[in-house]
PDB file of C-alpha atoms in Angstrom:
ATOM      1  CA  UNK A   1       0.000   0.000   0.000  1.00 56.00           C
ATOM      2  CA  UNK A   2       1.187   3.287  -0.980  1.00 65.00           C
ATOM      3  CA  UNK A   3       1.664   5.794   1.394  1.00 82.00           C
ATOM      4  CA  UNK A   4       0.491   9.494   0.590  1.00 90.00           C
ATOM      5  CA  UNK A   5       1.525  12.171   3.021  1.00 93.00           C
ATOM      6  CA  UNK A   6       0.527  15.893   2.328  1.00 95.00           C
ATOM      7  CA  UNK A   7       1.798  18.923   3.875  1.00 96.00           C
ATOM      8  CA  UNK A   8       0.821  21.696   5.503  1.00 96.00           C
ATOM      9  CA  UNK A   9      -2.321  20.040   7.864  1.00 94.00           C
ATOM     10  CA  UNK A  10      -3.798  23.411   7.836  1.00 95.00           C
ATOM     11  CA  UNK A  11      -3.224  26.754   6.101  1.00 95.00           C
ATOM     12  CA  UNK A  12      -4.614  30.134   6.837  1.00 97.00           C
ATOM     13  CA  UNK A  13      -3.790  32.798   4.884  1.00 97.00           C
ATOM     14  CA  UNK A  14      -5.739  36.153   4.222  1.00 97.00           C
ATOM     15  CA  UNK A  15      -7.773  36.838   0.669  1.00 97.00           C
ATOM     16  CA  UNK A  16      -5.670  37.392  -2.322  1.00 97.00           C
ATOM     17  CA  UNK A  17      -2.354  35.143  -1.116  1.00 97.00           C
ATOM     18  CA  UNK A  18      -0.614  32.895  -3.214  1.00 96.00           C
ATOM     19  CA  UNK A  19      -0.253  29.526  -1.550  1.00 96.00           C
ATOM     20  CA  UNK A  20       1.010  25.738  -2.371  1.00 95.00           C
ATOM     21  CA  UNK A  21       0.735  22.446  -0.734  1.00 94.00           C
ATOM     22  CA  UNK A  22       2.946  19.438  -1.560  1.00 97.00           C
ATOM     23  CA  UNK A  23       1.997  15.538  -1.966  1.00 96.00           C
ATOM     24  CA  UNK A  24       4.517  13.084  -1.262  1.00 95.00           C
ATOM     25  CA  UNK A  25       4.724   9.970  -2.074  1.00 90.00           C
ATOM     26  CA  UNK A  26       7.887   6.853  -1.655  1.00 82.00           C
ATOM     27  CA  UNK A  27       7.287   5.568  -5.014  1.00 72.00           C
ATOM     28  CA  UNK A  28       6.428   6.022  -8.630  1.00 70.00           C
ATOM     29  CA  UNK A  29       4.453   2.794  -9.183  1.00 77.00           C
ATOM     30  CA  UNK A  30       1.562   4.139  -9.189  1.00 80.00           C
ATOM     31  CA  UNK A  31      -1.043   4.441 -12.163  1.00 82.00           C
ATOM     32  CA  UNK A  32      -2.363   8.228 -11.522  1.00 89.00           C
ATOM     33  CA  UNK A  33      -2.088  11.091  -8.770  1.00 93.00           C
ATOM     34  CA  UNK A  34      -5.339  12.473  -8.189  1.00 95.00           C
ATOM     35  CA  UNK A  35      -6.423  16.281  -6.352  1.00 97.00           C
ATOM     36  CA  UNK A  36      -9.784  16.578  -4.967  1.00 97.00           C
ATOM     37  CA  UNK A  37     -11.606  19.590  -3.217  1.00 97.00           C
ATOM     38  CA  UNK A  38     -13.684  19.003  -0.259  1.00 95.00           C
ATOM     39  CA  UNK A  39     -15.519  21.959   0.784  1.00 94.00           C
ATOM     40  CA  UNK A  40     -17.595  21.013   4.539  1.00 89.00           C
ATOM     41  CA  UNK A  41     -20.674  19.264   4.548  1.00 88.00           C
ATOM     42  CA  UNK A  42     -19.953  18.783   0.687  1.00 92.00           C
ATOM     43  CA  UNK A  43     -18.656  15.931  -1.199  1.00 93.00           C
ATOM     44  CA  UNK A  44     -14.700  15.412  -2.314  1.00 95.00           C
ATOM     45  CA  UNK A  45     -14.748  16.979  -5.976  1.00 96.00           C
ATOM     46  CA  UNK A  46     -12.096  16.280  -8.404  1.00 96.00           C
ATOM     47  CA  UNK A  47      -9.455  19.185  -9.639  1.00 97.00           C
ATOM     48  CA  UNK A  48      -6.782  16.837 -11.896  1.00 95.00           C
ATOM     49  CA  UNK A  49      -5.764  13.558 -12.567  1.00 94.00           C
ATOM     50  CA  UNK A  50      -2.332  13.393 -13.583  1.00 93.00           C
ATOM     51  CA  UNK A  51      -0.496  10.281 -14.879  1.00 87.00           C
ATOM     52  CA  UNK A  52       3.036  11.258 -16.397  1.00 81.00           C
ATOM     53  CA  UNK A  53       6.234  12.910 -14.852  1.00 81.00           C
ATOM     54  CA  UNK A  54       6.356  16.206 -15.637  1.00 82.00           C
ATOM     55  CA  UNK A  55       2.462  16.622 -16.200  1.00 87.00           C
ATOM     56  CA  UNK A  56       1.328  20.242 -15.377  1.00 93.00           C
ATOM     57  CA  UNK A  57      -2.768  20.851 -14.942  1.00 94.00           C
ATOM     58  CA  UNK A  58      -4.302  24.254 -14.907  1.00 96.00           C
ATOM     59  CA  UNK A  59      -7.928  25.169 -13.938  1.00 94.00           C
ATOM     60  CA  UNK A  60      -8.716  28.844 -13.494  1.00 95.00           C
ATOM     61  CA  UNK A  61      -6.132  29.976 -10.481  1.00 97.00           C
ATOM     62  CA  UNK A  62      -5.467  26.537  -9.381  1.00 97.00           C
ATOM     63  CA  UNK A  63      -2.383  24.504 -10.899  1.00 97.00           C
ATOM     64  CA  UNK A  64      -0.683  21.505  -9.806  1.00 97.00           C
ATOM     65  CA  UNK A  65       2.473  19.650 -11.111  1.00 96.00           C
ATOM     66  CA  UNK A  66       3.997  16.026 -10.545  1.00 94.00           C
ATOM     67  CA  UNK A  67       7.163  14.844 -10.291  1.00 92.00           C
ATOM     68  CA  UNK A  68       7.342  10.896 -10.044  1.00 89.00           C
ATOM     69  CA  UNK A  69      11.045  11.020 -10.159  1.00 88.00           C
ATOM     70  CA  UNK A  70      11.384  12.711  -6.390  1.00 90.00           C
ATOM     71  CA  UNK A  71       8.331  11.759  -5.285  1.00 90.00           C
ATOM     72  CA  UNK A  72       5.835  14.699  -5.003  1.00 93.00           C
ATOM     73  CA  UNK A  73       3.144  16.517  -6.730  1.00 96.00           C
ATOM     74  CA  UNK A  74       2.286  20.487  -5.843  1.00 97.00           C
ATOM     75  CA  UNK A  75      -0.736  22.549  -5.995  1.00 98.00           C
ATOM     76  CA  UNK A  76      -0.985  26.131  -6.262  1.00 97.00           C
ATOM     77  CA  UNK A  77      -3.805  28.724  -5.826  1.00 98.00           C
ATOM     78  CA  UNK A  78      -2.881  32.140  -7.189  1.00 97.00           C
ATOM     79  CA  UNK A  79      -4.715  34.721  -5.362  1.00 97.00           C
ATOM     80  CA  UNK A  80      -6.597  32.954  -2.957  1.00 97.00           C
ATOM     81  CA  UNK A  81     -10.732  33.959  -2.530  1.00 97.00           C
ATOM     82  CA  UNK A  82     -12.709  32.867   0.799  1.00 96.00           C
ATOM     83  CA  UNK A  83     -14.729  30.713  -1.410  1.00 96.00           C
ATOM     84  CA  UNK A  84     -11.061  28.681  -1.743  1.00 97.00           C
ATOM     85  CA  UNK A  85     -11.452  27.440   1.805  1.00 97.00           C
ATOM     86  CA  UNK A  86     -12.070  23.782   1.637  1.00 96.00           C
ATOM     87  CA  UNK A  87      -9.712  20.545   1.707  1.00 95.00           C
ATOM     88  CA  UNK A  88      -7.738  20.191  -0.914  1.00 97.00           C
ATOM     89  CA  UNK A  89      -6.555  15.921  -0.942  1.00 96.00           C
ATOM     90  CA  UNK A  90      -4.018  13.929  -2.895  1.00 96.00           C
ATOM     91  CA  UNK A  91      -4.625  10.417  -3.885  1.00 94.00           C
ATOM     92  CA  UNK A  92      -2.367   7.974  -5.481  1.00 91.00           C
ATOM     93  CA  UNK A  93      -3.960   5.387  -7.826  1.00 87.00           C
ATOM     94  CA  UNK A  94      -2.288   2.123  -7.303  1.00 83.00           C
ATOM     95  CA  UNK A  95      -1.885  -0.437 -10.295  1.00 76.00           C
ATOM     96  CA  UNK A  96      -5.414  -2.453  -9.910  1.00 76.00           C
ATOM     97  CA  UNK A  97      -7.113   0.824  -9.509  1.00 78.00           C
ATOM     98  CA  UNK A  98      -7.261   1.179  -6.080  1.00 84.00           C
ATOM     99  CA  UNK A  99      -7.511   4.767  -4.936  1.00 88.00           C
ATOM    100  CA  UNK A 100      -5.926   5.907  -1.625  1.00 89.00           C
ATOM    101  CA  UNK A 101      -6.108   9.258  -0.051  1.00 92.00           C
ATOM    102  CA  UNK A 102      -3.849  11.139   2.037  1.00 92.00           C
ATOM    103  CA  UNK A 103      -4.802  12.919   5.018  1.00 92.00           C
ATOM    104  CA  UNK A 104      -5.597  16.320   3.160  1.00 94.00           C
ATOM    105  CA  UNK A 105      -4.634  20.170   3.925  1.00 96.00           C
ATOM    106  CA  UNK A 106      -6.929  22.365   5.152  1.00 96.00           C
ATOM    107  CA  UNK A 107      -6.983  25.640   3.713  1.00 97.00           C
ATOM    108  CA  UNK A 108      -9.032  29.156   5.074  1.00 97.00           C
ATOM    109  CA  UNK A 109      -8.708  32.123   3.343  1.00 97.00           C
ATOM    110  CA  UNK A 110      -9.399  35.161   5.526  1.00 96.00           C
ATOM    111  CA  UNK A 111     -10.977  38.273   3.934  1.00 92.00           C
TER     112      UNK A 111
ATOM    113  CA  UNK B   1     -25.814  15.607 -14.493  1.00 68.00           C
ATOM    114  CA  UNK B   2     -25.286  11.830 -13.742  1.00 82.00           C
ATOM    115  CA  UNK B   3     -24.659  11.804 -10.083  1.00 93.00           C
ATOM    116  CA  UNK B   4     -24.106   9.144  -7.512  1.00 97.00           C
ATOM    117  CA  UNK B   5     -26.729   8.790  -4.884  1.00 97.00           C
ATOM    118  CA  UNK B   6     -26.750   7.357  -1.585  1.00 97.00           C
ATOM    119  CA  UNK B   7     -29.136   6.391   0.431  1.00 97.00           C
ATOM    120  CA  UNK B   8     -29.757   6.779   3.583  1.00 97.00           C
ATOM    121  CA  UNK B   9     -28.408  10.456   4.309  1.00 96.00           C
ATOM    122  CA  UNK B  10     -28.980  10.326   7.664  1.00 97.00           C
ATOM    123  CA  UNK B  11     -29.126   7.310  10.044  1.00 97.00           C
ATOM    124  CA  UNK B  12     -29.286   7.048  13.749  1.00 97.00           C
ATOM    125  CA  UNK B  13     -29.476   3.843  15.399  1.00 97.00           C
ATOM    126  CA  UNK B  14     -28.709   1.351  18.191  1.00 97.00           C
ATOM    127  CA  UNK B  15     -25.379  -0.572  19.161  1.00 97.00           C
ATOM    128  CA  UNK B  16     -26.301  -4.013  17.879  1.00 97.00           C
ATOM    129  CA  UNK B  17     -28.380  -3.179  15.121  1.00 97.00           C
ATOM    130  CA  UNK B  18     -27.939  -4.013  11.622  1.00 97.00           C
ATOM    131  CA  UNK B  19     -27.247  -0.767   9.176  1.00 98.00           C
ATOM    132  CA  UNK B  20     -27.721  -1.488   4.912  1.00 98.00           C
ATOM    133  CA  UNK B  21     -25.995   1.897   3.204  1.00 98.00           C
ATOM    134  CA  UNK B  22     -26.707   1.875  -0.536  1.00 98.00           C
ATOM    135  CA  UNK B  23     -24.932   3.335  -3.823  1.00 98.00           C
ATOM    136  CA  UNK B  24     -26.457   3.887  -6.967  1.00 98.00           C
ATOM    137  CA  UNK B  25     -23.129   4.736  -9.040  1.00 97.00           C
ATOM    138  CA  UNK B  26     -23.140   7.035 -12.037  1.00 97.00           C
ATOM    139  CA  UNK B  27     -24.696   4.989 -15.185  1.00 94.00           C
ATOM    140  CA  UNK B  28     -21.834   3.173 -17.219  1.00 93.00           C
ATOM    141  CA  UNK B  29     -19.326   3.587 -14.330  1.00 94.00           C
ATOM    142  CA  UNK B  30     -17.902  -0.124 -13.485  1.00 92.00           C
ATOM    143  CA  UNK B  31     -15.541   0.606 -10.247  1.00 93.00           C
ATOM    144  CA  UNK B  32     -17.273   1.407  -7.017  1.00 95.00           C
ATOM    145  CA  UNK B  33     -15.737   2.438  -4.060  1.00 95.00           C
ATOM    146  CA  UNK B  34     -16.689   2.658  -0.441  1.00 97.00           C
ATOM    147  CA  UNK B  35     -15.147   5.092   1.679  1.00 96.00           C
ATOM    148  CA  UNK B  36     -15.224   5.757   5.723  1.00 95.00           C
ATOM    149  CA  UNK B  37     -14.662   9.030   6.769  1.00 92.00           C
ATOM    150  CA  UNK B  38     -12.458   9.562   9.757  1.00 78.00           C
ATOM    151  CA  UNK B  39     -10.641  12.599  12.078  1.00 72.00           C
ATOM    152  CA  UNK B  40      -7.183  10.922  11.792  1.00 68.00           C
ATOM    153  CA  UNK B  41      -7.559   9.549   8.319  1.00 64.00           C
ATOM    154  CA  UNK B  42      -9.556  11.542   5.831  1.00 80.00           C
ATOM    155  CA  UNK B  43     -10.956   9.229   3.784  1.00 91.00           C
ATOM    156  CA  UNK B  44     -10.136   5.604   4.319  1.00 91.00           C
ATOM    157  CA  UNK B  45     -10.886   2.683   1.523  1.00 92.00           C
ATOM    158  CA  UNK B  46     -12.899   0.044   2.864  1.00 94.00           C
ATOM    159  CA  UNK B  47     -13.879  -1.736  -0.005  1.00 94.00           C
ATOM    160  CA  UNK B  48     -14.079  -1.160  -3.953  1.00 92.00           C
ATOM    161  CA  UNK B  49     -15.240  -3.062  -6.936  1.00 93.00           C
ATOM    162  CA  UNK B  50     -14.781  -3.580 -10.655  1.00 92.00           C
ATOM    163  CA  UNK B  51     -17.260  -4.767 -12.915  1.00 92.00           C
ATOM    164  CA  UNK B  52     -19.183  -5.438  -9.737  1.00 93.00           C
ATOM    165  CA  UNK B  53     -16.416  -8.048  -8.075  1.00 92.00           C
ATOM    166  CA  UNK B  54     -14.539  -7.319  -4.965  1.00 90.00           C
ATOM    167  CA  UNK B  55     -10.984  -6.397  -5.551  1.00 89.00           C
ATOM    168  CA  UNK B  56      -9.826  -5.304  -2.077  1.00 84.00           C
ATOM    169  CA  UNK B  57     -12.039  -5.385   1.328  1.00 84.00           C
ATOM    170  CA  UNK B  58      -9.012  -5.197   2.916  1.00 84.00           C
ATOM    171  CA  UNK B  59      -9.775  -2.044   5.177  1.00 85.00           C
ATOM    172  CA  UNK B  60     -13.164  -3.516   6.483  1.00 89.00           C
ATOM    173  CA  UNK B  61     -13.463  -5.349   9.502  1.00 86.00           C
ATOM    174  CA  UNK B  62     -14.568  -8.477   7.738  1.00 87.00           C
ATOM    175  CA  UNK B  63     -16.759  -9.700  11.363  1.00 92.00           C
ATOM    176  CA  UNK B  64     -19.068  -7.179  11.359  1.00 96.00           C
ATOM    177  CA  UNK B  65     -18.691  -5.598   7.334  1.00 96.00           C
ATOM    178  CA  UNK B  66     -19.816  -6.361   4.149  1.00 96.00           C
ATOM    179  CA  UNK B  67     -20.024  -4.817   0.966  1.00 96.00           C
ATOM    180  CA  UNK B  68     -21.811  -6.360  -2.506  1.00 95.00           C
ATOM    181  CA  UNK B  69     -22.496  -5.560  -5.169  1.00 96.00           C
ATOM    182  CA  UNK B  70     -26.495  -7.399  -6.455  1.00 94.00           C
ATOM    183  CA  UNK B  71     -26.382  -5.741 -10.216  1.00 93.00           C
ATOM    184  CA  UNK B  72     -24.536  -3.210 -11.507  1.00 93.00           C
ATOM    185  CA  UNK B  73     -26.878  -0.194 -10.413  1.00 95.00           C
ATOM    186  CA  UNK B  74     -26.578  -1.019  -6.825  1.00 97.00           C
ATOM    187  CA  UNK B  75     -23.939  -1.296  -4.095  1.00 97.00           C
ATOM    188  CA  UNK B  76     -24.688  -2.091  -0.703  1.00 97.00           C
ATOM    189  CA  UNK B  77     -22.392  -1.714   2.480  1.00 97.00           C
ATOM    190  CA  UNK B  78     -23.734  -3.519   5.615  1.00 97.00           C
ATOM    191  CA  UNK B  79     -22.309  -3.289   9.582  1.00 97.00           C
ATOM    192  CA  UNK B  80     -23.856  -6.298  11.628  1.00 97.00           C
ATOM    193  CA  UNK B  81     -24.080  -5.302  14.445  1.00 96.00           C
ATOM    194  CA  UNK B  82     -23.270  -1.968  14.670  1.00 97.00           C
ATOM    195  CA  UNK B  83     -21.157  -0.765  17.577  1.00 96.00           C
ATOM    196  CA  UNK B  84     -20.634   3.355  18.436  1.00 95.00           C
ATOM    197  CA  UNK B  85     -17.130   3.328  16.695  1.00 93.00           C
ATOM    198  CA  UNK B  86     -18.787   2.795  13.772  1.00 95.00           C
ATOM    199  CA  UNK B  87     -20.207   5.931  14.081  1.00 95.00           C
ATOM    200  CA  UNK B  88     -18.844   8.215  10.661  1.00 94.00           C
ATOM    201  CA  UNK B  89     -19.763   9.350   7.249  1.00 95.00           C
ATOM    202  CA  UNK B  90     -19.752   6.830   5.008  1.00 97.00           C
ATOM    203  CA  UNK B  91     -19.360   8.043   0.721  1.00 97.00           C
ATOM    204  CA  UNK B  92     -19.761   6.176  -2.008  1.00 97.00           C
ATOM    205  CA  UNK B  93     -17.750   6.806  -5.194  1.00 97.00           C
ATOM    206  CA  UNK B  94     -17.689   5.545  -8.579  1.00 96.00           C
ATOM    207  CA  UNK B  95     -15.571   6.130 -12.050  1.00 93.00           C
ATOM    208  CA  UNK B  96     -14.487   4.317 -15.465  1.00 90.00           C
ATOM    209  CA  UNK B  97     -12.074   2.262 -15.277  1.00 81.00           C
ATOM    210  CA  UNK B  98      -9.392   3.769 -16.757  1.00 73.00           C
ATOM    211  CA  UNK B  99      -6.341   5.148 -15.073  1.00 68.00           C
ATOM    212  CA  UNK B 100      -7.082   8.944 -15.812  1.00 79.00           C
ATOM    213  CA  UNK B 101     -10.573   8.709 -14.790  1.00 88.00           C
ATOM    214  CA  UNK B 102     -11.828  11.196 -11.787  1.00 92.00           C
ATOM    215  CA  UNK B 103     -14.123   9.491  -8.967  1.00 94.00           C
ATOM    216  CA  UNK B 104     -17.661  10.792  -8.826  1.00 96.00           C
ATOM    217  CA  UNK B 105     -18.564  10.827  -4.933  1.00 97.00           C
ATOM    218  CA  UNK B 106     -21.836  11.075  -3.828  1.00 97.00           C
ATOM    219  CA  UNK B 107     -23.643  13.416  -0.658  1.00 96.00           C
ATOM    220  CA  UNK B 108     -22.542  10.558   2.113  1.00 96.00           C
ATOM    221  CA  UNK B 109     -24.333   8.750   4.490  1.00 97.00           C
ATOM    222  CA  UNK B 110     -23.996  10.101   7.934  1.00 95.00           C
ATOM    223  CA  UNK B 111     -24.375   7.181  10.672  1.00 96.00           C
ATOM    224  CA  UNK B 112     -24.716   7.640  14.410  1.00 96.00           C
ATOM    225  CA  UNK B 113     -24.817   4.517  16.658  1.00 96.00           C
ATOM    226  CA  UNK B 114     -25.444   5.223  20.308  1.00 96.00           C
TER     227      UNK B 114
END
């Protein structure tokens, strides 16, 4: 079983911030690294799915990268909005398609 | 939109009772995946399926768990009996099965067992 550690636990910064978070992971066998947003009393919602070394995603201010060779995968929200606050979780998508989660970051933005 | 549903939302119940959560996954979606909610974990995998077989129930305790799948419209997790520890939010996801595929979660089912 893979294990997924992300880091910060928990993030507050104030409205218009920059911030990151990192995924890291022991081991590139892995099919797919997935990001998911979980907003409270919501359902986890899917932001990328990213399968090759090197892959880059963008969606509106939100970007993440992966790097299979080192072992981690960032996100990055560019100018962070209240509406950001949520948590933000990396899973790895082991050969057989099992999905596993890591504990998550929480993020609040502050206006 | 396609959505997975789950059914109950809400239960409250007794220790010792039997609990039946149940997943309708997104039409044409053939991996389903049961998820426990929990402070220290986030989301831990209790059980998922592929073309409604079990491929891992590896995180369930198998004494008192069980997850099936009847047809390919329905998935069913079931705690027998049910003990307080239990108590969580319990999602349901489902996807294609292809690596690059997102999972589709549905609302949850949020069990209390006093």
């Amino acid at each position: 079983i893979l294990n997924v550690e992300q880091s910060p636990q928990s993030l507050h910064v104030q409205e218009g911030d920059s911030t990151n978070f990192t995924c890291s992971f022991p081991s590139s066998n892995f099919y797919a690294l997935h990001w998911y947003r979980w907003e409270t009393a919501k359902s986890p919602e899917a932001l990328f799915v990213m399968t090759l070394n090197g892959d880059e995603k963008k969606k509106g201010r939100i970007s993440a990268t992966l790097n299979t060779k080192e072992g981690y995968s960032y996100l990055y929200i560019k100018g962070s909005q209240p509406e950001d606050s949520a948590t933000y979780l990396c899973a790895l998508m082991e050969y057989g398609n099992k999905l596993v989660f890591g504990a998550g970051t929480i993020l609040r933005v502050k206006s | 939109d396609a959505r997975v549903t789950q059914t109950p939302r809400h239960k409250v119940t007794e220790m010792g009772q039997e609990v039946t959560m149940r997943c309708q996954p997104i039409l044409g979606h053939n991996t389903v995946f049961w998820y426990r909610q929990t402070m220290m974990q986030g989301l831990e995998l209790l059980a998922y399926f592929r073309n409604r077989a079990p491929l891992d129930d590896s995180g369930m305790p198998k004494d008192r768990f069980s997850a099936e799948m009847p047809d390919a419209t329905l998935a069913t997790l079931k705690i027998q009996p049910s003990e307080p520890r239990d108590s969580a939010v319990y999602f349901c996801a489902s996807a294609l099965d292809r690596a690059n595929e997102k999972l589709f979660f549905g609302s949850g089912t949020q069990l209390s067992v006093l």
